[in-house]
Short mmCIF file of C-alpha atoms in Angstrom, two decimals:
data_model
loop_
_atom_site.label_atom_id
_atom_site.label_comp_id
_atom_site.label_asym_id
_atom_site.label_seq_id
_atom_site.Cartn_x
_atom_site.Cartn_y
_atom_site.Cartn_z
CA MET A 60 24.04 -37.75 -21.44
CA ASP A 61 27.23 -37.97 -19.26
CA GLY A 62 27.86 -35.27 -16.72
CA TYR A 63 24.29 -34.48 -15.81
CA VAL A 64 22.46 -34.61 -12.39
CA LEU A 65 18.70 -34.74 -12.13
CA HIS A 66 17.12 -32.90 -9.19
CA ARG A 67 13.43 -33.56 -8.78
CA THR A 68 11.22 -32.37 -5.93
CA ALA A 69 8.50 -35.01 -5.89
CA ARG A 70 8.62 -37.78 -3.29
CA TRP A 71 9.19 -41.07 -5.01
CA ALA A 72 7.81 -44.41 -3.78
CA VAL A 73 10.05 -47.40 -4.45
CA THR A 74 8.21 -50.28 -6.16
CA ILE A 75 9.21 -53.89 -5.66
CA ALA A 76 8.82 -55.64 -9.01
CA ALA A 77 10.43 -55.95 -12.41
CA CYS A 78 13.17 -56.82 -14.95
CA GLY A 79 16.56 -55.40 -16.18
CA SER A 80 19.73 -55.78 -18.23
CA VAL A 81 23.52 -55.89 -18.25
CA LEU A 82 24.68 -52.32 -18.29
CA ALA A 83 28.00 -50.55 -18.39
CA GLY A 84 29.37 -47.08 -17.94
CA CYS A 85 30.18 -44.65 -15.23
CA GLY A 86 30.38 -40.96 -14.61
CA GLY A 87 29.38 -38.13 -12.36
CA GLY A 88 25.87 -36.89 -11.93
CA GLY A 89 24.34 -34.23 -14.06
CA ASP A 90 21.02 -32.56 -14.76
CA TRP A 91 18.71 -34.38 -17.14
CA PRO A 92 16.59 -31.75 -18.95
CA THR A 93 12.86 -32.30 -18.60
CA ALA A 94 9.73 -30.40 -19.48
CA ALA A 95 9.75 -29.06 -15.93
CA GLY A 96 13.34 -27.88 -16.21
CA SER A 97 16.50 -29.18 -14.61
CA GLY A 98 18.05 -28.95 -11.20
CA GLY A 99 21.18 -27.17 -10.03
CA THR A 100 24.72 -28.46 -10.09
CA ALA A 101 26.19 -29.87 -6.91
CA THR A 102 28.85 -27.82 -5.14
CA PRO A 103 32.42 -29.13 -5.56
CA PRO A 104 34.40 -29.97 -2.45
CA SER A 105 36.21 -27.13 -0.78
CA THR A 106 38.66 -29.28 1.16
CA ALA A 107 41.77 -31.17 0.21
CA ALA A 108 42.35 -34.81 -0.65
CA PRO A 109 39.49 -37.36 -0.63
CA THR A 110 39.23 -39.44 2.53
CA THR A 111 38.11 -43.02 2.80
CA SER A 112 34.61 -43.36 4.21
CA THR A 113 34.15 -45.30 7.44
CA PRO A 114 31.14 -46.91 9.10
CA VAL A 115 30.00 -45.19 12.28
CA SER A 116 27.99 -46.41 15.25
CA ASP A 117 24.23 -46.46 14.82
CA ALA A 118 23.66 -45.85 18.52
CA GLY A 119 21.24 -42.99 19.03
CA ASN A 120 20.75 -42.46 15.31
CA THR A 121 17.57 -40.52 14.65
CA GLY A 122 17.59 -41.28 10.96
CA GLY A 123 16.75 -39.20 7.98
CA GLY A 124 13.06 -39.56 7.41
CA ALA A 125 11.20 -42.19 5.43
CA GLY A 126 12.36 -40.63 2.20
CA ALA A 127 12.56 -41.94 -1.33
CA GLY A 128 15.53 -44.13 -0.54
CA GLY A 129 13.65 -45.89 2.24
CA ALA A 130 16.70 -45.57 4.49
CA HIS A 131 14.87 -45.58 7.80
CA THR A 132 12.05 -43.90 9.65
CA GLY A 133 12.25 -40.86 11.87
CA THR A 134 12.28 -37.12 11.43
CA GLY A 135 15.84 -36.26 12.36
CA GLY A 136 18.66 -35.54 9.94
CA THR A 137 21.64 -36.25 12.20
CA GLU A 138 23.25 -39.38 13.62
CA ALA A 139 25.09 -40.10 16.89
CA GLY A 140 28.29 -38.33 15.87
CA GLY A 141 26.41 -35.13 15.09
CA ASP A 142 26.86 -35.36 11.31
CA GLU A 143 23.89 -34.52 9.12
CA ARG A 144 22.59 -36.74 6.36
CA CYS A 145 24.18 -36.21 2.95
CA HIS A 146 21.90 -34.26 0.63
CA THR A 147 21.45 -34.90 -3.09
CA SER A 148 23.09 -31.61 -4.07
CA GLU A 149 26.26 -32.67 -2.22
CA LEU A 150 26.66 -36.01 -4.00
CA ALA A 151 27.95 -37.27 -7.34
CA GLY A 152 26.99 -40.72 -8.63
CA SER A 153 28.71 -43.35 -10.77
CA VAL A 154 28.49 -47.05 -11.56
CA ALA A 155 31.20 -49.63 -12.20
CA ALA A 156 31.29 -53.37 -12.76
CA ASP A 157 31.38 -55.32 -9.51
CA PRO A 158 34.50 -57.51 -9.33
CA GLY A 159 32.35 -60.18 -7.70
CA GLY A 160 30.99 -61.02 -11.15
CA GLY A 161 27.40 -62.09 -11.70
CA ALA A 162 24.88 -64.88 -11.43
CA ALA A 163 22.82 -66.78 -13.99
CA GLY A 164 20.89 -64.22 -16.00
CA SER A 165 22.25 -61.25 -14.02
CA SER A 166 25.30 -59.05 -13.60
CA TYR A 167 26.35 -56.86 -10.67
CA VAL A 168 27.50 -53.26 -10.59
CA THR A 169 28.46 -50.98 -7.72
CA LEU A 170 26.49 -47.76 -7.44
CA THR A 171 28.79 -45.22 -5.78
CA LEU A 172 27.86 -41.87 -4.26
CA ARG A 173 30.75 -39.50 -3.53
CA ASN A 174 30.60 -36.57 -1.13
CA GLN A 175 31.64 -33.53 -3.15
CA SER A 176 30.73 -31.00 -0.48
CA GLY A 177 33.08 -29.37 2.00
CA ARG A 178 31.48 -30.96 5.07
CA THR A 179 31.26 -34.43 6.58
CA CYS A 180 27.87 -36.10 6.22
CA TYR A 181 26.47 -39.62 6.34
CA LEU A 182 24.42 -42.09 4.32
CA ARG A 183 22.44 -44.99 5.70
CA GLY A 184 20.17 -47.49 4.01
CA PHE A 185 18.94 -47.98 0.48
CA PRO A 186 18.92 -45.57 -2.43
CA GLY A 187 15.81 -45.43 -4.58
CA VAL A 188 16.85 -46.62 -8.06
CA SER A 189 15.02 -46.89 -11.38
CA TYR A 190 15.82 -46.97 -15.09
CA VAL A 191 15.23 -43.84 -17.14
CA GLY A 192 15.29 -43.24 -20.88
CA GLY A 193 14.27 -40.96 -23.72
CA ASP A 194 15.09 -37.30 -24.10
CA ASP A 195 12.89 -36.44 -21.12
CA GLY A 196 14.39 -38.96 -18.69
CA HIS A 197 11.10 -40.78 -18.02
CA GLN A 198 11.10 -43.87 -15.81
CA ILE A 199 11.24 -47.23 -17.57
CA GLY A 200 9.57 -50.10 -15.74
CA PRO A 201 9.42 -50.84 -12.02
CA ALA A 202 11.97 -49.44 -9.58
CA ALA A 203 14.63 -51.60 -7.92
CA ALA A 204 13.62 -54.04 -5.23
CA MET A 205 15.50 -53.76 -1.93
CA GLN A 206 17.49 -56.68 -0.55
CA GLY A 207 19.04 -57.17 2.89
CA GLY A 208 19.23 -54.94 5.96
CA HIS A 209 19.65 -51.17 6.21
CA GLY A 210 23.17 -51.48 7.56
CA ASP A 211 25.08 -48.96 9.67
CA PRO A 212 25.45 -45.26 8.89
CA VAL A 213 28.45 -44.55 6.64
CA ARG A 214 30.26 -41.32 7.44
CA LEU A 215 31.61 -39.53 4.37
CA ALA A 216 34.34 -36.95 4.82
CA PRO A 217 34.72 -34.53 1.89
CA GLY A 218 35.68 -36.68 -1.09
CA GLY A 219 34.62 -39.92 0.64
CA SER A 220 32.39 -42.51 -1.04
CA ALA A 221 29.80 -45.13 -0.18
CA GLY A 222 28.77 -47.97 -2.49
CA ALA A 223 25.67 -50.11 -2.92
CA THR A 224 25.59 -53.36 -4.89
CA LEU A 225 23.04 -53.33 -7.72
CA ARG A 226 21.94 -56.57 -9.41
CA VAL A 227 21.03 -56.00 -13.05
CA VAL A 228 18.84 -58.68 -14.58
CA ASN A 229 19.09 -59.61 -18.26
CA VAL A 230 15.56 -58.74 -19.35
CA ARG A 231 15.89 -60.83 -22.50
CA ASN A 232 15.20 -63.78 -20.20
CA PHE A 233 11.67 -62.49 -19.65
CA ASP A 234 8.81 -63.06 -22.04
CA GLU A 235 9.06 -60.26 -24.58
CA ALA A 236 5.36 -59.42 -24.46
CA ALA A 237 5.43 -59.24 -20.65
CA CYS A 238 8.64 -57.16 -20.58
CA ARG A 239 8.50 -54.92 -23.65
CA PRO A 240 12.31 -54.48 -23.82
CA THR A 241 13.25 -50.80 -24.06
CA ALA A 242 16.58 -49.00 -24.30
CA VAL A 243 17.62 -47.15 -21.15
CA ARG A 244 20.09 -44.30 -20.78
CA GLY A 245 20.84 -44.46 -17.10
CA LEU A 246 19.55 -44.56 -13.54
CA ARG A 247 17.51 -42.16 -11.48
CA VAL A 248 18.94 -42.37 -7.95
CA TYR A 249 17.41 -40.97 -4.77
CA PRO A 250 19.93 -40.94 -1.89
CA PRO A 251 18.47 -42.33 1.36
CA GLY A 252 15.95 -39.97 2.90
CA GLU A 253 16.09 -37.50 -0.02
CA THR A 254 13.34 -36.38 -2.40
CA ASP A 255 15.68 -34.92 -5.05
CA SER A 256 17.44 -37.31 -7.41
CA LEU A 257 20.67 -37.79 -9.34
CA PHE A 258 21.02 -39.04 -12.90
CA VAL A 259 23.74 -41.68 -13.32
CA PRO A 260 24.56 -42.67 -16.94
CA MET A 261 24.33 -46.41 -17.63
CA GLU A 262 23.12 -47.67 -20.98
CA GLY A 263 21.33 -50.97 -21.49
CA THR A 264 17.88 -52.49 -21.80
CA GLY A 265 15.04 -52.48 -19.31
CA CYS A 266 11.38 -53.52 -19.26
CA ALA A 267 8.81 -50.85 -20.08
CA ALA A 268 6.13 -53.20 -18.72
CA THR A 269 6.01 -55.08 -15.42
CA PRO A 270 7.30 -58.63 -15.93
CA PRO A 271 7.16 -61.47 -13.38
CA GLY A 272 10.48 -60.67 -11.76
CA ASP A 273 12.77 -57.86 -10.60
CA GLN A 274 14.78 -56.03 -13.23
CA LEU A 275 16.91 -54.29 -10.61
CA VAL A 276 17.75 -55.29 -7.03
CA ILE A 277 19.62 -52.86 -4.74
CA GLN A 278 21.40 -53.39 -1.42
CA ALA A 279 22.16 -50.83 1.29
CA PHE A 280 25.19 -48.54 1.23
CA THR A 281 28.46 -49.64 2.78
CA ALA A 282 31.83 -47.89 3.18
CA ARG A 283 34.11 -48.00 0.12
#
């Protein structure tokens, strides 16, 4: 289901629990068809060459609401430099193997969000992440647990990217009855502070049940 972005308008609460699997694949976001329909396609950048993203000072940051990504509290949508938070419709997502390797029973991938709008915006904090599967893109098992601090805001010029490390647990290590291993087709990703989501293709196996452990563990975004 490469090339699709899912936009959903329900606020999503991140659950800390789970299981997971070694996954591979990458690609831009796209709309995942559901019974309720699918969202719109993000606007491509209107400026020239991509620019490397850079961290910016957090001084005076008013945040972007306690949204699905759990980035931070507050009602504002701008940070100290005057840039607004990046919105789901302005972002494209992908995953790639993390060169740092893995740990016993787990692998690591980098979840990247790229600014494909024509303006500079920022990301700060954690994305909301969960496995999805089936033709309807339903959630499979608990959402990713969050690990570490929120970090500094990352300013994304048009074409710039921010990455978050995602630990993917091999769910075959869990008791099969407790996990109920199930094929997954990708990730549902809520950018920090946003209530609309992206679909990021990434095939593998997740837990349809709630096992005694995390199937996914996500860290905050950093400049890439």
